[in-house]
Tab-separated table of C-alpha atoms in Angstrom:
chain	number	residue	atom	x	y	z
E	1210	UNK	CA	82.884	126.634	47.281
E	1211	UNK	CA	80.813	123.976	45.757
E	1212	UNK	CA	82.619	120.256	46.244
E	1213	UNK	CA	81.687	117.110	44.407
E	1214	UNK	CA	83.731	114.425	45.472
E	1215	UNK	CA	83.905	110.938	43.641
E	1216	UNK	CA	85.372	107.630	44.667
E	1217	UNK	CA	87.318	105.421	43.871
E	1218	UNK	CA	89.359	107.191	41.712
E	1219	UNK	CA	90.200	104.197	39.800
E	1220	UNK	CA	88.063	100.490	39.564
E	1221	UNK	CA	89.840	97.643	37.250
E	1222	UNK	CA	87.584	94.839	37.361
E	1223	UNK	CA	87.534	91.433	35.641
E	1224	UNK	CA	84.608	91.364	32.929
E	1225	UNK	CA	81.343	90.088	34.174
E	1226	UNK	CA	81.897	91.990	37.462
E	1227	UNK	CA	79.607	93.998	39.138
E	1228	UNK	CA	80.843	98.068	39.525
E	1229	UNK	CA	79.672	101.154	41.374
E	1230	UNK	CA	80.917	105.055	41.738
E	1231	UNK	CA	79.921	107.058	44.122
E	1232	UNK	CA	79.394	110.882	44.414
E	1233	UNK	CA	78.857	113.254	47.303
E	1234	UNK	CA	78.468	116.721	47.310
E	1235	UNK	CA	78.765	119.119	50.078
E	1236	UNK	CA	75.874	121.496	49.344
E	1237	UNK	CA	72.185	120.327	48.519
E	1238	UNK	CA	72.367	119.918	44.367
E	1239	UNK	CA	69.136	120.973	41.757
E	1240	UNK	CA	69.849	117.863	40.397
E	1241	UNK	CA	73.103	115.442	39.038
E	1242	UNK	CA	73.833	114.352	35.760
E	1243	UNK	CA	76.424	111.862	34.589
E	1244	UNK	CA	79.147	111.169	31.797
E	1245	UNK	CA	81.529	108.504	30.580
E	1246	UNK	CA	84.590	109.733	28.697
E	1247	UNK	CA	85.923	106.882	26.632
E	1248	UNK	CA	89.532	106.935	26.674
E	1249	UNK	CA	90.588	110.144	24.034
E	1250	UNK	CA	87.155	111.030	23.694
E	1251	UNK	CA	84.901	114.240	25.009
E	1252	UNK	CA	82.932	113.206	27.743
E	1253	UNK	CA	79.221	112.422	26.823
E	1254	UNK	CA	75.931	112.938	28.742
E	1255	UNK	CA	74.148	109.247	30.537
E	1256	UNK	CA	71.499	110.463	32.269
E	1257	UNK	CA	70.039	113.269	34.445
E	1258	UNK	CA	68.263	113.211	37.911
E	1259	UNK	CA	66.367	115.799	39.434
E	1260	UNK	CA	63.938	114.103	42.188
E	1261	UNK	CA	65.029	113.048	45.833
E	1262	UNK	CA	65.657	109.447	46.189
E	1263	UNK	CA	65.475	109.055	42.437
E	1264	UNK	CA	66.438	105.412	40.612
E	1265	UNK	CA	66.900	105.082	36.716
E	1266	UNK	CA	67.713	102.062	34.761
E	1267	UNK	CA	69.055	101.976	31.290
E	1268	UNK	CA	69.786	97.857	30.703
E	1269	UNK	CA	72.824	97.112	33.023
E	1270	UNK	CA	73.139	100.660	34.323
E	1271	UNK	CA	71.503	101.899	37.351
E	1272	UNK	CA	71.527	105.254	38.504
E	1273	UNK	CA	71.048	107.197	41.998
E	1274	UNK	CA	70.183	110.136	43.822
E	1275	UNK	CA	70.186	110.458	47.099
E	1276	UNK	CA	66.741	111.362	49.960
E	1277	UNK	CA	68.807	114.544	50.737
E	1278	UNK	CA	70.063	114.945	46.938
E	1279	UNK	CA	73.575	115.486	48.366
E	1280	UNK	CA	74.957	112.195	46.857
E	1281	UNK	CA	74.381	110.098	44.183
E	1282	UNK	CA	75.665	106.441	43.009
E	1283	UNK	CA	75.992	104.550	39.297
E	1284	UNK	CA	76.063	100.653	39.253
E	1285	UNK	CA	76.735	98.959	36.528
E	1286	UNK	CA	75.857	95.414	36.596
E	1287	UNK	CA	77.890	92.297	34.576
E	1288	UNK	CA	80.336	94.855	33.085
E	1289	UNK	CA	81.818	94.250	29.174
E	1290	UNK	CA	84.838	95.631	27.895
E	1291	UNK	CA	82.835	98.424	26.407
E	1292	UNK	CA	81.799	100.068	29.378
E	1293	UNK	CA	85.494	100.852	29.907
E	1294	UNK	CA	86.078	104.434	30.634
E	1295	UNK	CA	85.620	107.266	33.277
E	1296	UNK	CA	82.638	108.050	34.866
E	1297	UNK	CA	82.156	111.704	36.041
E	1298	UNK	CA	78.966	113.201	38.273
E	1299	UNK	CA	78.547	116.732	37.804
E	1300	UNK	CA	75.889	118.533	39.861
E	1301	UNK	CA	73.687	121.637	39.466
E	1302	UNK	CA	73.909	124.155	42.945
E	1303	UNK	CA	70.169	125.429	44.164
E	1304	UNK	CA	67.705	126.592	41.801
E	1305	UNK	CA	68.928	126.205	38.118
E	1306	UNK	CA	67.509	129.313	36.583
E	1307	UNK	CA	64.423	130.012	34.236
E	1308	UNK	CA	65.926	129.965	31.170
E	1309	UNK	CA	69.515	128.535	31.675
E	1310	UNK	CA	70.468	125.950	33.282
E	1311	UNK	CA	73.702	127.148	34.897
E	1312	UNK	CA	77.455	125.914	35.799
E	1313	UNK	CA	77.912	121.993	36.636
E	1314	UNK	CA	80.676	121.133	39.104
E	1315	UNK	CA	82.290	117.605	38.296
E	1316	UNK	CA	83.480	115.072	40.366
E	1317	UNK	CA	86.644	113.774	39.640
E	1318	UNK	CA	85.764	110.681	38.212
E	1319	UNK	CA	86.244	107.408	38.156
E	1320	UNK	CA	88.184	105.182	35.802
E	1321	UNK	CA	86.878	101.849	34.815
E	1322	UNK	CA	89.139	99.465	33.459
E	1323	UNK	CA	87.723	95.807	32.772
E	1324	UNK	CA	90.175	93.094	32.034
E	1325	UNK	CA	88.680	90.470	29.565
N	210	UNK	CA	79.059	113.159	16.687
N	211	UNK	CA	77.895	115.203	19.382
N	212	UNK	CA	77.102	118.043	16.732
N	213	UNK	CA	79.595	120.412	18.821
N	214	UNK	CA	82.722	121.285	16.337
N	215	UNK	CA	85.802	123.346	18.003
N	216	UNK	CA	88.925	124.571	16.059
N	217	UNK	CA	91.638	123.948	16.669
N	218	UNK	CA	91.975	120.511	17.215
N	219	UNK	CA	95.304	120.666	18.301
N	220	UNK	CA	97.392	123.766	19.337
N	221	UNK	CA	101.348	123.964	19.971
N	222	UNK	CA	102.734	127.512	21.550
N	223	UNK	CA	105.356	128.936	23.374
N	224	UNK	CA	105.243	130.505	27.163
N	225	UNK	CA	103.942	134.134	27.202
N	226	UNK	CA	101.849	133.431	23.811
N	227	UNK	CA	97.989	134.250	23.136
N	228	UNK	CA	95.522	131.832	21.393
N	229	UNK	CA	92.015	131.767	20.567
N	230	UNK	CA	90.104	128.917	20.823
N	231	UNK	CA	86.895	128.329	18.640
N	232	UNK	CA	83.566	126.758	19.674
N	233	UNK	CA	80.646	126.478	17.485
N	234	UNK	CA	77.367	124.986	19.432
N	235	UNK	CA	74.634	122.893	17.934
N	236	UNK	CA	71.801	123.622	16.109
N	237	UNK	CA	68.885	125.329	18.090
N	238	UNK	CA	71.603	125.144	21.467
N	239	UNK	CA	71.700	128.865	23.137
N	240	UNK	CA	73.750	127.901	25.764
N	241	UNK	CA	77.720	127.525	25.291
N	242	UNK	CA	80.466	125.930	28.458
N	243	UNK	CA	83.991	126.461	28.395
N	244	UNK	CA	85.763	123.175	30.218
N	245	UNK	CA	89.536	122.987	31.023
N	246	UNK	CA	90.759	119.214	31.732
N	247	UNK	CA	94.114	118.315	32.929
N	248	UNK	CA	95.309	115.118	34.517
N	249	UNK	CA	95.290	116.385	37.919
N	250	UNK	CA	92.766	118.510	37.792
N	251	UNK	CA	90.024	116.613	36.101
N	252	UNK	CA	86.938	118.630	34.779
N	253	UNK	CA	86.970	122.357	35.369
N	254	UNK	CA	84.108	124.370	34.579
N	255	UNK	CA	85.577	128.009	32.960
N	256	UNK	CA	82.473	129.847	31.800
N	257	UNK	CA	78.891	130.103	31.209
N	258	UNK	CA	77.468	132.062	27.911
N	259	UNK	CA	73.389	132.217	27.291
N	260	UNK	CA	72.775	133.597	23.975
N	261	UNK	CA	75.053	135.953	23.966
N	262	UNK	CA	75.049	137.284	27.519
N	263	UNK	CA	77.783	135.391	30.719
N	264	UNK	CA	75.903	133.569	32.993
N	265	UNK	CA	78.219	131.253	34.870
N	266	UNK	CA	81.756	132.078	35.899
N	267	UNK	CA	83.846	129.280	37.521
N	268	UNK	CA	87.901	128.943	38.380
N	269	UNK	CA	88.649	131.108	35.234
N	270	UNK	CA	91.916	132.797	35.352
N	271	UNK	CA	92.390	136.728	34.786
N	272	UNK	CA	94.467	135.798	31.558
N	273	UNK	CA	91.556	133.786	30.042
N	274	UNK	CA	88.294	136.058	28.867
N	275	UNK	CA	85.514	134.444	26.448
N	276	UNK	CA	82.608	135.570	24.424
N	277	UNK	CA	79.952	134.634	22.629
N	278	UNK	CA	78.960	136.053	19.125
N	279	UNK	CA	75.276	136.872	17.822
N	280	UNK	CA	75.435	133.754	15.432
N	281	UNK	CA	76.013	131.731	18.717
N	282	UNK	CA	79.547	130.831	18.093
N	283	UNK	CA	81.941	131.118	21.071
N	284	UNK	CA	85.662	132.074	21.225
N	285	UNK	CA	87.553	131.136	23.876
N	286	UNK	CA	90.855	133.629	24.495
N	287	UNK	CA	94.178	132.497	26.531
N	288	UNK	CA	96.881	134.995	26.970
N	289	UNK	CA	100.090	135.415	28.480
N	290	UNK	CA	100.400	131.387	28.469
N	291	UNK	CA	102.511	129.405	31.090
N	292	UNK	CA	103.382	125.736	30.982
N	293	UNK	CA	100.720	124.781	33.333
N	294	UNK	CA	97.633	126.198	30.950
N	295	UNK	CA	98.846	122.955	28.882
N	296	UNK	CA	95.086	121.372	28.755
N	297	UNK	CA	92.569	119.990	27.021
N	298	UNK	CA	89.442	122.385	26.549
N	299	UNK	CA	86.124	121.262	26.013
N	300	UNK	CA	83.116	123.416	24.655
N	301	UNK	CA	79.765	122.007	25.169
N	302	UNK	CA	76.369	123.572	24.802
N	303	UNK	CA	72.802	122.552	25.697
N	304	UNK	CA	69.224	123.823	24.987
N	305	UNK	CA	69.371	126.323	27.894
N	306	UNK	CA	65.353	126.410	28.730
N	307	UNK	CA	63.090	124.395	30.596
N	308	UNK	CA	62.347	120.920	29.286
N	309	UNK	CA	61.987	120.464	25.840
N	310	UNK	CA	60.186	117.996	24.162
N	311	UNK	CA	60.918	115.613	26.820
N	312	UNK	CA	64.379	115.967	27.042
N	313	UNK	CA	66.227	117.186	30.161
N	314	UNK	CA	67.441	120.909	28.924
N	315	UNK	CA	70.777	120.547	31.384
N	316	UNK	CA	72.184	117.628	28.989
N	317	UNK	CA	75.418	119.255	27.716
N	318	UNK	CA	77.015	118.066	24.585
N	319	UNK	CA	80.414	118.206	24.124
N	320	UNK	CA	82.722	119.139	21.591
N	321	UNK	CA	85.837	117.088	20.474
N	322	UNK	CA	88.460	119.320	22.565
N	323	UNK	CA	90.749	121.265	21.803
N	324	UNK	CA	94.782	120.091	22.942
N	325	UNK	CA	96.595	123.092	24.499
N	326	UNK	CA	100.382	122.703	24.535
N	327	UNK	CA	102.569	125.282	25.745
N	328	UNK	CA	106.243	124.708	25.559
């Protein structure tokens, strides 16, 4: 079946540092989104993208997507204390439907710890 | 608040038990996910309703069946519970059509979660 793997599995980093998560899938994906979870929280939605070889900023985040949309990478530049968390990928297999957009398969995630 | 509410928030049973777990999407939001997340098994996708109708089935057990009502609502039904169903389960729902005003329709909000505990 369907794989999206995600590494590392866990990033502690001293605030101010640069961090990045990758994801790689196994089959060609529709597109990827991507969510932080903040520690007890529900998981909430960052960004999507659909086009091959795709790049979208939003102020120290910078997102990813692969020429052969099988991978996909999140950088987040001069991290705060704030941004602490874990980071999932989930990806959307082939053609996503007319109406519905169908099942996402999540990476694993990775969780960011930053050390003030 | 991601406008997704789910009831219970918290759930304590006993091996060989049955619970139903409630999911009520937002506003306008036709489509409804069932997640399971445990600590070693991160995010798994369950099920897919689309106004009313299943449209995505993922690593759902044969214990577990879910449905969505004609309001929208969702239930979310675990039976003959074992230890290892012990979980957190996340509803989310999203638009469910083709972009709308702008805004990706695969965005999935999530609810709070509900925390499974079988003893």
């Amino acid at each position: 079946g369907q794989q999206v793997m995600q590494i590392p599995q866990y990033q502690h980093v001293q605030e101010g540092e640069d961090f990045t998560t990758y994801c790689n899938s196994s089959t060609t994906l529709s597109n990827i989104q991507w969510y932080k979870q903040r520690p007890g929280g529900h998981p909430v939605f960052l960004i999507q993208l659909v086009k091959s070889g795709e790049v979208k900023k939003q102020k120290r985040l910078t997102f990813q997507f692969g020429e052969a949309k099988k991978n996909s990478s999140l950088h987040i530049t001069a991290t705060q204390t704030t941004d602490v968390g874990t980071y999932f990928c989930a990806g959307t297999l082939g053609n996503a439907g007319g109406t519905s957009y169908g099942k996402l398969t999540f990476g694993q995630g990775t969780i960011l710890t930053v050390h003030p | 608040d991601s406008g997704v509410t789910q009831t219970p928030k918290h759930l304590i049973t006993a091996t060989g038990q049955r619970v139903t777990l409630r999911c009520s999407p937002r506003s306008g939001d036709l489509s409804v996910y069932w997640y399971q997340q445990s600590l070693d098994q991160g995010l798994q996708f369950l099920i897919q309703y689309y106004n009313g109708e299943e449209r995505a089935k993922g690593n759902i057990l044969e214990r577990f069946s879910a449905q969505q009502f004609p309001d929208l609502h969702s239930e979310l039904n675990l039976s003959s519970l074992e230890l290892g169903d012990s979980a957190l389960y996340f509803c989310a729902s999203s638009v469910g059509v083709s972009m709308i005003g702008g805004r990706a329709a695969g965005e999935q909000f999530f609810g709070p979660g509900t925390r499974l505990t079988v003893l």
